[in-house]
Short mmCIF file of C-alpha atoms in Angstrom, two decimals:
data_model
loop_
_atom_site.label_atom_id
_atom_site.label_comp_id
_atom_site.label_asym_id
_atom_site.label_seq_id
_atom_site.Cartn_x
_atom_site.Cartn_y
_atom_site.Cartn_z
CA MET A 1 17.03 -9.93 6.67
CA LYS A 2 18.68 -6.62 8.30
CA LYS A 3 22.31 -7.91 7.70
CA ILE A 4 21.34 -9.74 4.52
CA MET A 5 20.16 -6.52 2.82
CA ASN A 6 23.57 -4.87 2.82
CA LYS A 7 25.09 -7.82 1.66
CA TRP A 8 23.20 -8.11 -1.23
CA VAL A 9 22.74 -4.52 -2.33
CA VAL A 10 25.70 -4.66 -4.82
CA SER A 11 24.09 -7.04 -6.70
CA LEU A 12 20.60 -5.72 -6.88
CA PHE A 13 22.17 -2.59 -8.17
CA MET A 14 24.13 -4.92 -10.94
CA ALA A 15 20.66 -6.26 -11.77
CA THR A 16 19.70 -2.70 -13.04
CA LEU A 17 22.69 -1.66 -14.67
CA MET A 18 23.08 -4.69 -17.09
CA SER A 19 19.39 -4.54 -18.15
CA SER A 20 20.24 -1.12 -19.77
CA CYS A 21 23.38 -2.66 -21.53
CA THR A 22 22.54 -3.75 -25.23
CA GLY A 23 24.19 -4.88 -29.00
CA ASP A 24 27.60 -4.29 -29.77
CA PHE A 25 28.25 -1.95 -26.84
CA TYR A 26 27.35 -4.59 -24.25
CA ASP A 27 29.64 -7.43 -26.68
CA ILE A 28 32.66 -4.76 -26.71
CA ASN A 29 32.77 -3.84 -23.03
CA THR A 30 31.78 -7.22 -21.04
CA ASP A 31 34.32 -8.09 -18.74
CA PRO A 32 35.30 -12.02 -18.76
CA ASP A 33 35.85 -11.54 -15.02
CA ALA A 34 32.35 -10.16 -14.02
CA LEU A 35 29.19 -11.74 -13.32
CA SER A 36 27.17 -12.46 -16.61
CA ASP A 37 23.98 -12.77 -14.93
CA VAL A 38 22.15 -12.08 -11.51
CA PRO A 39 20.56 -14.04 -9.23
CA HIS A 40 17.02 -14.75 -9.47
CA THR A 41 16.54 -14.01 -5.70
CA ASN A 42 18.51 -10.29 -6.35
CA VAL A 43 16.33 -9.06 -8.93
CA LEU A 44 13.30 -10.10 -6.62
CA GLY A 45 14.99 -8.41 -3.43
CA ASN A 46 15.37 -5.33 -5.64
CA VAL A 47 11.80 -5.05 -6.66
CA LEU A 48 10.51 -5.62 -3.05
CA ARG A 49 12.82 -2.86 -1.71
CA ARG A 50 12.15 -0.70 -3.97
CA THR A 51 8.24 -1.07 -3.89
CA ALA A 52 8.41 -0.93 0.17
CA GLU A 53 10.66 2.53 -1.16
CA ARG A 54 8.17 3.84 -3.39
CA MET A 55 4.97 2.82 -1.12
CA GLY A 56 6.48 4.00 2.20
CA ASP A 57 7.55 7.25 1.86
CA ASP A 58 4.16 8.64 1.85
CA LEU A 59 4.08 11.30 4.44
CA ASP A 60 2.88 13.67 1.51
CA GLY A 61 0.14 12.87 -0.45
CA PHE A 62 -1.69 9.52 0.56
CA GLY A 63 -1.15 10.13 4.13
CA THR A 64 -2.65 13.29 3.75
CA TRP A 65 -5.58 11.92 1.72
CA ALA A 66 -6.35 9.52 4.45
CA GLY A 67 -6.96 12.01 7.01
CA TYR A 68 -3.70 11.65 8.93
CA ILE A 69 -0.67 13.76 7.99
CA SER A 70 -0.58 17.52 8.02
CA LYS A 71 2.51 19.96 7.77
CA ILE A 72 3.18 22.04 10.32
CA GLN A 73 5.77 23.93 8.18
CA TYR A 74 5.40 24.15 4.16
CA PRO A 75 1.69 23.73 4.06
CA ASP A 76 -0.07 21.63 1.70
CA ASN A 77 -2.06 23.76 -1.02
CA MET A 78 -2.76 20.63 -3.16
CA SER A 79 -0.65 22.11 -5.90
CA GLY A 80 1.84 19.25 -6.11
CA ALA A 81 -1.00 16.44 -7.10
CA ASN A 82 -0.43 16.93 -10.63
CA PRO A 83 1.52 15.01 -13.69
CA GLU A 84 5.03 16.64 -13.29
CA ASN A 85 5.06 15.59 -9.59
CA ASN A 86 7.71 12.59 -9.98
CA THR A 87 6.51 11.13 -6.93
CA TYR A 88 3.23 9.59 -8.62
CA GLY A 89 5.25 9.40 -12.01
CA ASN A 90 7.84 7.25 -9.96
CA ARG A 91 4.78 4.94 -8.42
CA TRP A 92 3.46 4.44 -11.45
CA ALA A 93 6.84 3.35 -13.13
CA ASN A 94 7.54 0.80 -10.29
CA CYS A 95 4.81 -1.01 -11.28
CA TYR A 96 5.81 -1.65 -14.96
CA TRP A 97 9.46 -1.63 -14.24
CA GLY A 98 9.04 -4.17 -11.29
CA ASN A 99 6.73 -6.56 -13.26
CA GLU A 100 9.18 -6.25 -16.18
CA GLN A 101 11.93 -7.54 -13.79
CA LEU A 102 9.78 -10.29 -12.30
CA ARG A 103 8.72 -11.59 -15.77
CA VAL A 104 12.50 -12.33 -16.57
CA ILE A 105 12.55 -14.16 -13.58
CA LEU A 106 9.82 -16.02 -15.13
CA ALA A 107 11.01 -16.60 -18.16
CA LYS A 108 14.28 -17.39 -17.51
CA THR A 109 12.98 -20.19 -14.67
CA GLU A 110 10.08 -21.72 -17.09
CA ALA A 111 12.04 -24.60 -18.51
CA LEU A 112 12.82 -25.66 -15.04
CA ALA A 113 9.33 -24.55 -13.45
CA GLU A 114 8.99 -27.90 -11.40
CA GLY A 115 12.36 -26.77 -9.49
CA ASN A 116 11.53 -23.43 -8.83
CA LYS A 117 8.00 -23.29 -7.73
CA ASN A 118 8.48 -21.32 -4.60
CA LEU A 119 10.21 -18.35 -6.60
CA ARG A 120 8.01 -18.33 -9.19
CA TRP A 121 4.99 -18.60 -7.18
CA ALA A 122 6.92 -15.50 -4.88
CA CYS A 123 7.21 -13.15 -8.27
CA ARG A 124 3.56 -14.02 -9.82
CA ILE A 125 2.06 -13.28 -6.36
CA PHE A 126 4.08 -9.55 -6.03
CA SER A 127 3.42 -8.82 -9.45
CA ILE A 128 -0.31 -8.71 -8.69
CA GLN A 129 0.53 -6.85 -5.53
CA LEU A 130 2.23 -4.15 -7.96
CA TRP A 131 -0.67 -4.16 -9.90
CA LEU A 132 -3.27 -3.67 -7.66
CA PHE A 133 -1.42 -0.72 -5.62
CA ASN A 134 -1.14 1.03 -9.36
CA ILE A 135 -5.16 -0.01 -10.01
CA ASP A 136 -6.27 1.52 -7.02
CA MET A 137 -3.94 4.64 -7.36
CA TYR A 138 -4.83 5.27 -10.98
CA GLY A 139 -8.14 3.31 -11.91
CA ASP A 140 -7.56 2.55 -15.79
CA MET A 141 -4.39 1.92 -16.99
CA PRO A 142 -2.30 -0.19 -19.52
CA TYR A 143 -2.38 -3.96 -19.10
CA SER A 144 -3.31 -6.35 -21.59
CA GLU A 145 -1.20 -4.37 -24.04
CA ALA A 146 1.32 -3.63 -21.55
CA PHE A 147 5.14 -5.27 -22.29
CA LYS A 148 4.38 -5.87 -26.12
CA GLY A 149 6.86 -3.14 -27.30
CA ALA A 150 9.35 -5.73 -28.67
CA PRO A 151 8.73 -6.79 -32.61
CA ASP A 152 7.89 -10.53 -31.80
CA LEU A 153 5.14 -9.82 -29.12
CA GLY A 154 3.45 -7.49 -31.27
CA GLY A 155 5.22 -4.44 -31.65
CA ILE A 156 3.19 -2.52 -29.49
CA THR A 157 4.70 1.09 -28.25
CA THR A 158 1.37 2.64 -27.19
CA SER A 159 -0.50 0.52 -24.94
CA LYS A 160 -4.49 1.13 -24.55
CA TYR A 161 -5.92 1.69 -21.12
CA ASP A 162 -7.56 -1.08 -19.96
CA SER A 163 -11.00 -0.55 -17.95
CA GLU A 164 -10.73 -1.44 -13.97
CA LYS A 165 -13.71 -3.50 -14.61
CA ASP A 166 -12.15 -6.05 -16.37
CA ILE A 167 -8.60 -5.67 -14.90
CA TYR A 168 -9.82 -6.32 -11.07
CA PRO A 169 -11.54 -9.27 -11.66
CA ASP A 170 -8.52 -10.52 -13.49
CA LEU A 171 -6.05 -9.86 -10.92
CA ILE A 172 -8.58 -11.57 -8.69
CA ALA A 173 -8.56 -15.18 -10.78
CA LYS A 174 -5.01 -15.14 -11.11
CA LEU A 175 -4.89 -15.18 -7.18
CA LYS A 176 -7.04 -17.90 -6.69
CA VAL A 177 -5.21 -20.22 -9.66
CA ILE A 178 -2.18 -19.30 -7.70
CA GLY A 179 -3.77 -20.37 -4.12
CA ASP A 180 -4.63 -23.29 -5.45
CA GLU A 181 -2.10 -24.18 -7.01
CA MET A 182 -0.18 -23.63 -3.48
CA ALA A 183 -2.63 -26.08 -1.63
CA THR A 184 -1.46 -29.13 -3.36
CA GLY A 185 2.01 -28.42 -1.82
CA PHE A 186 5.15 -26.38 -1.78
CA GLY A 187 8.32 -26.99 -4.13
CA SER A 188 11.39 -27.70 -2.87
CA ASP A 189 13.53 -24.77 -3.76
CA ASN A 190 14.54 -21.94 -1.82
CA ILE A 191 13.47 -18.50 -2.54
CA GLY A 192 16.68 -16.97 -1.37
CA PRO A 193 18.32 -14.07 0.35
CA GLY A 194 16.39 -11.71 -1.72
CA ASP A 195 13.16 -12.63 0.10
CA PHE A 196 13.04 -9.59 2.11
CA LEU A 197 9.22 -9.78 2.70
CA PHE A 198 8.92 -13.28 3.87
CA LYS A 199 12.17 -14.66 4.30
CA GLY A 200 11.84 -17.57 2.41
CA ASN A 201 8.99 -18.74 4.33
CA VAL A 202 6.79 -20.20 1.50
CA GLU A 203 3.77 -20.77 3.59
CA LYS A 204 3.70 -16.94 4.61
CA TRP A 205 3.75 -16.20 0.55
CA GLN A 206 0.69 -18.77 0.19
CA ARG A 207 -1.08 -16.49 3.48
CA TYR A 208 -0.38 -13.46 1.56
CA CYS A 209 -1.75 -14.64 -1.66
CA ASN A 210 -5.15 -15.57 -0.12
CA SER A 211 -5.34 -12.42 1.56
CA LEU A 212 -4.35 -10.27 -1.07
CA ARG A 213 -7.65 -11.88 -2.77
CA LEU A 214 -9.50 -11.31 0.02
CA ARG A 215 -8.77 -7.77 0.15
CA ALA A 216 -9.43 -6.93 -3.41
CA ALA A 217 -12.80 -9.00 -3.41
CA MET A 218 -14.01 -6.51 -0.55
CA ARG A 219 -12.84 -3.69 -2.27
CA ILE A 220 -14.92 -3.83 -5.14
CA SER A 221 -17.56 -6.20 -3.51
CA GLY A 222 -20.18 -3.31 -3.77
CA VAL A 223 -20.41 -3.44 -7.52
CA TRP A 224 -19.35 -6.89 -8.48
CA PRO A 225 -21.58 -9.56 -7.47
CA ALA A 226 -18.88 -12.41 -7.72
CA ALA A 227 -16.41 -10.72 -4.83
CA LYS A 228 -19.22 -12.71 -2.40
CA THR A 229 -18.17 -15.97 -3.71
CA HIS A 230 -14.61 -15.23 -3.60
CA ILE A 231 -14.79 -13.82 -0.03
CA GLU A 232 -16.94 -16.85 1.36
CA GLU A 233 -14.74 -19.54 -0.55
CA ILE A 234 -11.72 -18.02 1.21
CA ALA A 235 -13.06 -17.55 4.76
CA GLY A 236 -14.52 -21.10 4.40
CA ASN A 237 -11.69 -23.11 3.39
CA PRO A 238 -9.08 -22.29 6.02
CA GLY A 239 -7.04 -25.28 5.28
CA ARG A 240 -6.97 -24.95 1.75
CA TYR A 241 -6.35 -20.85 2.12
CA PRO A 242 -4.90 -19.63 5.07
CA LEU A 243 -4.79 -15.90 5.41
CA LEU A 244 -2.23 -13.82 7.28
CA ASP A 245 -4.02 -13.70 10.74
CA SER A 246 -1.84 -12.99 13.42
CA ASN A 247 0.78 -10.00 13.92
CA ALA A 248 3.21 -13.14 13.67
CA ASN A 249 2.00 -13.60 10.11
CA ASN A 250 2.67 -9.90 8.63
CA GLY A 251 3.05 -8.40 5.19
CA HIS A 252 5.35 -6.18 6.38
CA PHE A 253 8.84 -5.01 5.02
CA TYR A 254 11.11 -4.70 7.68
CA TRP A 255 14.16 -1.88 6.89
CA ASN A 256 17.16 -1.85 8.32
CA THR A 257 18.64 -0.22 11.19
CA THR A 258 21.64 1.21 9.66
CA SER A 259 22.19 3.57 6.71
CA PRO A 260 21.20 3.99 3.88
CA TYR A 261 18.30 0.86 4.39
CA TRP A 262 16.00 2.41 7.04
CA ASP A 263 12.61 3.01 7.58
CA ARG A 264 11.32 5.71 5.15
CA TRP A 265 9.70 7.68 7.96
CA TYR A 266 13.04 7.78 9.93
CA GLU A 267 14.90 8.42 7.11
CA ASN A 268 12.41 11.60 6.98
CA PHE A 269 12.75 12.18 10.84
CA ARG A 270 16.57 12.53 10.64
CA GLY A 271 16.48 15.64 8.76
CA ARG A 272 13.10 17.00 8.61
CA ASP A 273 10.62 18.44 11.07
CA ASP A 274 7.65 19.23 8.40
CA HIS A 275 4.99 16.96 9.72
CA GLY A 276 2.27 16.63 12.60
CA LEU A 277 -1.20 15.13 12.62
CA PHE A 278 -4.24 16.19 11.34
CA ASP A 279 -6.16 18.12 14.35
CA THR A 280 -9.37 15.92 13.57
CA PHE A 281 -7.54 12.52 13.54
CA VAL A 282 -5.85 13.35 16.97
CA ASP A 283 -8.93 14.74 18.54
CA HIS A 284 -10.84 11.67 17.45
CA LEU A 285 -8.01 9.39 19.23
CA LYS A 286 -8.82 11.66 22.00
CA LYS A 287 -12.95 11.28 21.70
CA MET A 288 -12.49 7.65 21.45
CA GLU A 289 -10.29 7.24 24.58
CA ASP A 290 -8.04 5.39 22.28
CA PRO A 291 -4.99 3.87 23.44
CA ARG A 292 -3.18 3.59 20.32
CA ILE A 293 -2.85 7.48 20.67
CA GLN A 294 0.42 7.06 22.61
CA ALA A 295 1.80 4.56 19.87
CA ILE A 296 0.84 7.18 16.85
CA VAL A 297 1.26 10.77 18.40
CA LYS A 298 3.86 12.33 20.41
CA PRO A 299 3.05 14.56 23.25
CA ALA A 300 3.42 18.31 22.45
CA PRO A 301 6.76 19.44 23.75
CA SER A 302 5.52 22.74 25.22
CA ASP A 303 2.79 21.45 27.55
CA GLY A 304 2.57 17.34 26.85
CA GLU A 305 -1.07 17.67 25.54
CA TYR A 306 -2.12 15.40 22.51
CA ARG A 307 -2.58 18.17 19.73
CA GLY A 308 -2.72 17.93 16.09
CA TYR A 309 -2.61 21.11 13.76
CA VAL A 310 -5.13 22.00 10.97
CA ASN A 311 -4.49 20.79 7.32
CA GLY A 312 -3.42 23.50 5.29
CA GLY A 313 -3.10 26.09 7.92
CA PRO A 314 -0.06 28.72 8.22
CA THR A 315 3.22 27.38 9.73
CA ALA A 316 2.50 26.24 13.15
CA THR A 317 3.34 28.75 16.03
CA PRO A 318 5.17 27.75 17.91
CA LEU A 319 6.07 24.64 16.51
CA ASN A 320 6.54 23.38 20.06
CA HIS A 321 3.02 23.45 20.62
CA PHE A 322 2.25 20.87 18.57
CA SER A 323 2.65 16.88 18.04
CA ARG A 324 4.59 15.00 16.11
CA ILE A 325 4.02 11.33 14.61
CA GLY A 326 5.01 8.60 17.35
CA VAL A 327 8.30 7.41 18.11
CA LEU A 328 7.27 3.95 17.15
CA TYR A 329 6.38 5.08 13.41
CA ARG A 330 8.70 7.56 12.68
CA GLU A 331 11.88 7.40 15.24
CA THR A 332 12.68 4.00 14.73
CA PRO A 333 15.18 3.22 11.80
CA GLY A 334 14.12 -0.83 11.65
CA HIS A 335 10.41 0.13 11.46
CA TYR A 336 8.25 -1.44 8.71
CA THR A 337 6.56 -0.51 5.11
CA ALA A 338 3.39 -2.25 5.75
CA PHE A 339 2.12 -3.93 2.38
CA TYR A 340 -0.49 -5.82 4.55
CA LYS A 341 -1.54 -5.63 8.11
CA PRO A 342 -2.99 -8.84 9.52
CA CYS A 343 -5.58 -6.89 11.32
CA GLU A 344 -6.95 -5.99 7.94
CA THR A 345 -8.01 -9.53 7.79
CA PHE A 346 -10.66 -9.58 10.48
CA PHE A 347 -11.78 -5.89 9.88
CA ILE A 348 -12.76 -7.22 6.09
CA LEU A 349 -14.25 -10.60 7.47
CA ALA A 350 -16.06 -8.36 10.23
CA GLU A 351 -17.41 -6.13 7.22
CA ALA A 352 -18.42 -9.40 5.40
CA ALA A 353 -19.98 -10.93 8.37
CA MET A 354 -22.13 -7.60 8.67
CA LYS A 355 -23.12 -7.69 5.04
CA GLY A 356 -24.72 -11.44 5.35
CA MET A 357 -21.49 -13.30 4.40
CA ASN A 358 -20.83 -16.80 5.95
CA VAL A 359 -17.34 -16.18 7.20
CA GLY A 360 -16.99 -18.97 10.22
CA MET A 361 -17.45 -15.96 12.75
CA SER A 362 -19.70 -13.20 13.98
CA ALA A 363 -18.87 -9.55 13.09
CA GLN A 364 -18.56 -9.40 16.55
CA GLU A 365 -15.90 -11.87 17.12
CA ALA A 366 -13.85 -10.70 13.63
CA TYR A 367 -13.86 -6.94 14.98
CA GLU A 368 -12.38 -7.21 18.46
CA LYS A 369 -10.00 -9.72 17.04
CA ALA A 370 -9.21 -6.99 14.88
CA VAL A 371 -8.92 -4.24 17.56
CA ARG A 372 -6.39 -6.63 19.78
CA MET A 373 -4.23 -7.48 16.75
CA SER A 374 -3.90 -3.68 16.19
CA MET A 375 -3.53 -2.82 19.80
CA GLU A 376 -0.81 -5.64 20.05
CA ASP A 377 0.93 -4.05 17.13
CA ASN A 378 1.24 -0.80 18.94
CA LYS A 379 2.44 -2.10 21.58
CA ILE A 380 -0.72 -1.55 23.96
CA SER A 381 -1.13 -3.66 27.03
CA VAL A 382 -3.82 -6.36 27.41
CA GLU A 383 -5.45 -4.37 30.13
CA GLU A 384 -5.71 -1.16 28.09
CA THR A 385 -6.61 -3.09 25.08
CA GLU A 386 -9.65 -4.49 26.95
CA ALA A 387 -10.92 -1.39 28.74
CA TYR A 388 -11.09 0.16 25.44
CA LEU A 389 -13.00 -2.51 24.18
CA ALA A 390 -15.52 -2.13 26.98
CA GLY A 391 -15.51 1.16 26.75
CA LYS A 392 -15.38 3.52 23.61
CA GLY A 393 -14.56 1.02 21.42
CA LYS A 394 -17.34 -1.35 22.42
CA TRP A 395 -19.18 -3.30 19.77
CA ASP A 396 -22.35 -1.75 18.44
CA ASN A 397 -23.57 -3.33 15.95
CA THR A 398 -22.94 -1.32 13.15
CA ILE A 399 -20.82 -1.73 10.11
CA GLU A 400 -19.36 1.80 10.69
CA ARG A 401 -17.88 0.75 13.68
CA ILE A 402 -15.68 -1.48 12.10
CA TRP A 403 -14.77 1.19 9.52
CA TRP A 404 -13.59 3.65 12.21
CA ASP A 405 -11.58 1.72 14.22
CA GLN A 406 -10.03 0.10 10.92
CA TRP A 407 -9.16 3.68 9.62
CA VAL A 408 -7.13 4.15 12.71
CA ALA A 409 -5.48 0.82 12.58
CA LEU A 410 -4.16 1.08 9.31
CA PHE A 411 -2.13 4.08 10.29
CA LYS A 412 1.27 4.23 8.24
CA GLU A 413 -0.76 2.04 5.46
CA ASN A 414 -1.55 5.09 4.14
CA MET A 415 -2.51 4.09 0.68
CA GLU A 416 -4.90 1.33 2.07
CA ALA A 417 -6.28 3.97 4.34
CA TRP A 418 -7.12 6.01 1.55
CA CYS A 419 -8.53 3.50 -0.36
CA LEU A 420 -11.08 2.97 2.48
CA TYR A 421 -11.88 6.28 2.80
CA ARG A 422 -12.89 6.41 -0.96
CA ARG A 423 -14.76 3.27 -0.65
CA THR A 424 -16.69 3.79 2.54
CA GLY A 425 -16.71 7.86 3.39
CA ILE A 426 -15.07 7.01 6.45
CA PRO A 427 -13.24 9.53 7.53
CA THR A 428 -16.18 11.71 7.03
CA PRO A 429 -15.38 14.70 5.50
CA ASP A 430 -15.56 16.86 8.94
CA LEU A 431 -12.51 14.75 10.02
CA ASN A 432 -10.78 14.21 6.10
CA TYR A 433 -10.57 17.63 4.72
CA ILE A 434 -8.74 19.00 1.86
CA SER A 435 -6.35 21.65 2.81
CA ILE A 436 -8.07 24.80 3.81
CA ARG A 437 -5.54 26.28 1.21
CA SER A 438 -6.01 24.28 -1.80
CA VAL A 439 -5.31 26.04 -4.67
CA TRP A 440 -8.42 24.61 -5.92
CA GLY A 441 -10.43 26.94 -3.42
CA ASN A 442 -13.71 25.54 -2.77
CA ALA A 443 -14.31 23.61 -6.09
CA HIS A 444 -13.94 20.09 -4.39
CA THR A 445 -15.18 18.57 -1.29
CA SER A 446 -13.18 15.30 -0.88
CA GLN A 447 -9.56 14.01 -0.82
CA PRO A 448 -8.48 13.01 -4.26
CA PHE A 449 -10.32 10.42 -5.92
CA ARG A 450 -7.20 9.08 -7.68
CA ALA A 451 -3.65 9.72 -8.58
CA PRO A 452 -2.57 12.03 -11.38
CA TYR A 453 -1.69 10.02 -14.15
CA PRO A 454 2.17 11.05 -14.78
CA ALA A 455 3.61 13.34 -17.68
CA ASN A 456 5.05 11.13 -19.55
CA GLN A 457 1.68 9.50 -20.90
CA GLN A 458 0.72 12.17 -21.91
CA LEU A 459 4.17 12.84 -23.94
CA TYR A 460 4.34 9.12 -25.59
CA ASN A 461 1.10 7.64 -25.41
CA LYS A 462 -1.27 10.67 -25.87
CA ASP A 463 -4.11 9.22 -27.89
CA ASN A 464 -4.87 6.42 -25.35
CA TYR A 465 -4.20 9.04 -22.34
CA ASN A 466 -6.38 11.53 -23.76
CA THR A 467 -9.02 8.14 -23.87
CA ALA A 468 -8.45 7.62 -20.25
CA ASN A 469 -8.71 11.24 -18.81
CA VAL A 470 -11.83 11.61 -20.14
CA GLY A 471 -14.15 12.97 -16.89
CA ILE A 472 -11.03 13.66 -14.96
CA VAL A 473 -11.32 17.11 -13.20
CA ASP A 474 -8.08 19.04 -11.93
CA TYR A 475 -5.72 16.07 -12.27
CA VAL A 476 -7.22 13.80 -9.65
CA TRP A 477 -11.01 14.54 -9.25
CA GLY A 478 -14.09 14.30 -11.43
CA LYS A 479 -14.48 10.87 -12.21
CA GLN A 480 -14.05 8.36 -9.16
CA LEU A 481 -12.89 4.65 -9.35
CA TRP A 482 -15.18 1.92 -10.18
CA TRP A 483 -15.39 0.89 -6.69
CA ASP A 484 -15.74 4.44 -5.08
CA THR A 485 -19.46 4.77 -5.22
CA ARG A 486 -19.99 7.56 -2.97
CA SER A 487 -22.35 10.46 -4.04
CA GLY A 488 -22.32 13.90 -3.62
CA VAL A 489 -18.35 14.50 -3.51
CA LYS A 490 -16.33 16.40 -6.11
#
């Protein structure tokens, strides 16, 4: 994939460029020697790469909201969590633009659907991933009326915001449909070199589909009783619904080792030195004698100690007295943006077992398997892993033990870790506290409940935006997402 990405980037750019040319201008300025269409695999590759960029550059925001990243320079005061911050607007737009690109592929291949089964499955699965990213960031959003602006599709230019309660079950149902289709046999078509995620491996797309359904069902299991049926169906039929269940079967977007397509955190590392780690996160790793600390945290240059920094504190003095993010995660150009870490599968199954669901293994078995996979992903030795599982990380038959270790394991998959925090309350507020210099003072006791809706929604979809915005306070607090059932947070 690393060599292919550079080779195809020009064509991927052309896919975006061509979409902007319309009407007479297009006819007049068409070069007879130029491409009249773009290979579908290139468009898919563009969607995958752009999503990895949008979701993988979250040192600020989700990295802090998950309780991991603390600034050691230019301290965070929460003022950036607002509609004018294009970071959140770009993520919102990525869902809709990416879905539109995938819709074009599906429309153009519909007449020959049987001969493009694998490509179409990949497009449909990743379309759902885009929706899931957005719904977990924003909650209610345009869905059923999205993409209906053309006159022949309804001429709807200001789409209503659908409720999470309606969108989430619909996405899960669509994943089941795709999973059932794939269980009957794969197609013969090659997805092509634009499949930067799974390199054309259709079985891994199948595993990804089922794993997304498992994750989504667990996300809303506390508010949607049907989630149990989906989780047990997947776990009880591994032949029909295989999962991402080993580090060889992962949902990682691996970046290139050469400019400009290297890992987003590495790109930041090359020119910036603003980020350390939460003091409480580092303290937790030390308290638990967790060997992953050596992968996640660099010792402080001044004395070799692992030392985090207070969230929102003044510029750290001296800078060399505090740790930076570990070499594996921030100084490796070909590292990954994780869409799905396979250890998640077993943390989810462990939680399901603790809640009395039949998933084919005990909570302890699933927990220990998840921990071993996370340790392996962090390059931790077998001896250190087993010592941890016999020591501070030993199974104690509590659901909190699962969540605490899952939090550590999700490092760099910050969006998912922020979801874990909102759903479970882990890490607890004493560890995952908001900036001590928040512009909102003491008005809020929790990290943000949601991402801010982008400013252009207020400008161009005002009435629907105003309806969706009822109950939201200071852009990112107030109304909690449907599945965030914590009490006493503000």
